[in-house]
Coordinates of C-alpha atoms in Angstrom, one line a residue:
K248 CA -11.6 4.0 -11.1
G249 CA -11.5 3.2 -7.2
I250 CA -10.2 1.0 -4.5
M251 CA -8.6 -2.4 -4.8
V252 CA -9.9 -4.6 -2.3
P253 CA -9.1 -5.9 0.3
P254 CA -6.6 -3.3 1.9
I255 CA -3.8 -4.7 3.7
I256 CA -3.8 -3.7 7.6
L257 CA -1.1 -3.8 9.8
D258 CA 0.6 -1.4 12.3
M259 CA 3.4 0.1 9.9
D260 CA 4.4 2.9 12.3
H261 CA 4.7 0.9 15.5
D262 CA 2.3 2.9 17.4
G263 CA 0.1 -0.2 18.5
I264 CA -2.9 0.7 15.8
D265 CA -3.5 -1.1 13.0
D266 CA -2.6 1.2 9.5
I267 CA -4.3 0.2 6.0
L268 CA -2.6 0.0 2.9
V269 CA -5.0 0.9 0.1
S270 CA -4.1 0.3 -3.6
C271 CA -6.3 1.8 -6.3
F272 CA -7.0 0.7 -9.8
N273 CA -5.4 4.0 -11.3
G274 CA -1.8 3.4 -9.7
R275 CA -1.8 5.1 -6.4
L276 CA -0.5 3.0 -3.4
E277 CA -1.5 4.9 0.2
L278 CA -0.8 4.2 3.8
I279 CA -3.4 5.3 6.1
N280 CA -2.7 6.2 9.6
G281 CA -5.3 3.9 11.6
Q282 CA -5.5 6.5 14.2
T283 CA -6.0 9.6 12.6
M284 CA -7.2 8.4 9.0
T285 CA -5.0 10.6 7.3
P286 CA -2.1 9.5 4.8
L287 CA 1.4 8.6 6.0
W288 CA 2.1 8.4 2.6
T289 CA 1.3 8.0 -0.9
R290 CA 3.3 6.6 -4.2
V291 CA 1.8 7.1 -7.7
F292 CA 2.7 4.8 -10.2
S293 CA 1.8 7.0 -13.5
G294 CA 0.5 4.7 -16.8
F295 CA 0.1 1.5 -14.4
E296 CA -3.0 0.2 -12.8
F297 CA -3.4 -2.1 -9.6
Y298 CA -5.2 -5.3 -10.1
A299 CA -3.9 -7.1 -7.2
S300 CA -3.5 -6.5 -3.5
P301 CA 0.3 -5.8 -2.3
A302 CA 2.0 -8.5 -0.5
P303 CA 3.4 -7.8 2.8
G304 CA 6.8 -9.4 4.2
Y305 CA 10.3 -9.2 5.1
F306 CA 12.0 -9.6 1.6
N307 CA 15.3 -8.3 2.7
S308 CA 17.8 -8.0 5.7
D309 CA 16.3 -5.1 7.5
S310 CA 13.5 -5.0 9.9
F311 CA 11.0 -3.2 8.0
V312 CA 8.0 -4.4 6.4
D313 CA 8.3 -4.6 2.6
F314 CA 5.6 -4.9 0.0
M315 CA 5.7 -7.1 -3.1
I316 CA 3.4 -5.1 -5.6
M317 CA 2.1 -6.2 -9.1
L318 CA 1.4 -3.5 -11.6
N319 CA 0.0 -3.4 -15.0
H320 CA 0.9 -1.2 -17.6
G321 CA -1.6 0.8 -19.3
K322 CA -5.3 0.5 -19.0

């Protein structure tokens, strides 16, 4: 079904190079290494679809970037 635009660009692995977080209409969320262009991780939300880009932020008390996502159930 394609990739939701715009992707989120930020340095998730702290190597000084921005990485790319893409959300796909088919419920797949994937973080791509900005240097090698290989996936760092993939999460599939079966039965759900993305119609909005994830929102990065610090939503808890740790020092890691979190993502707020909005999923739609069904087609």
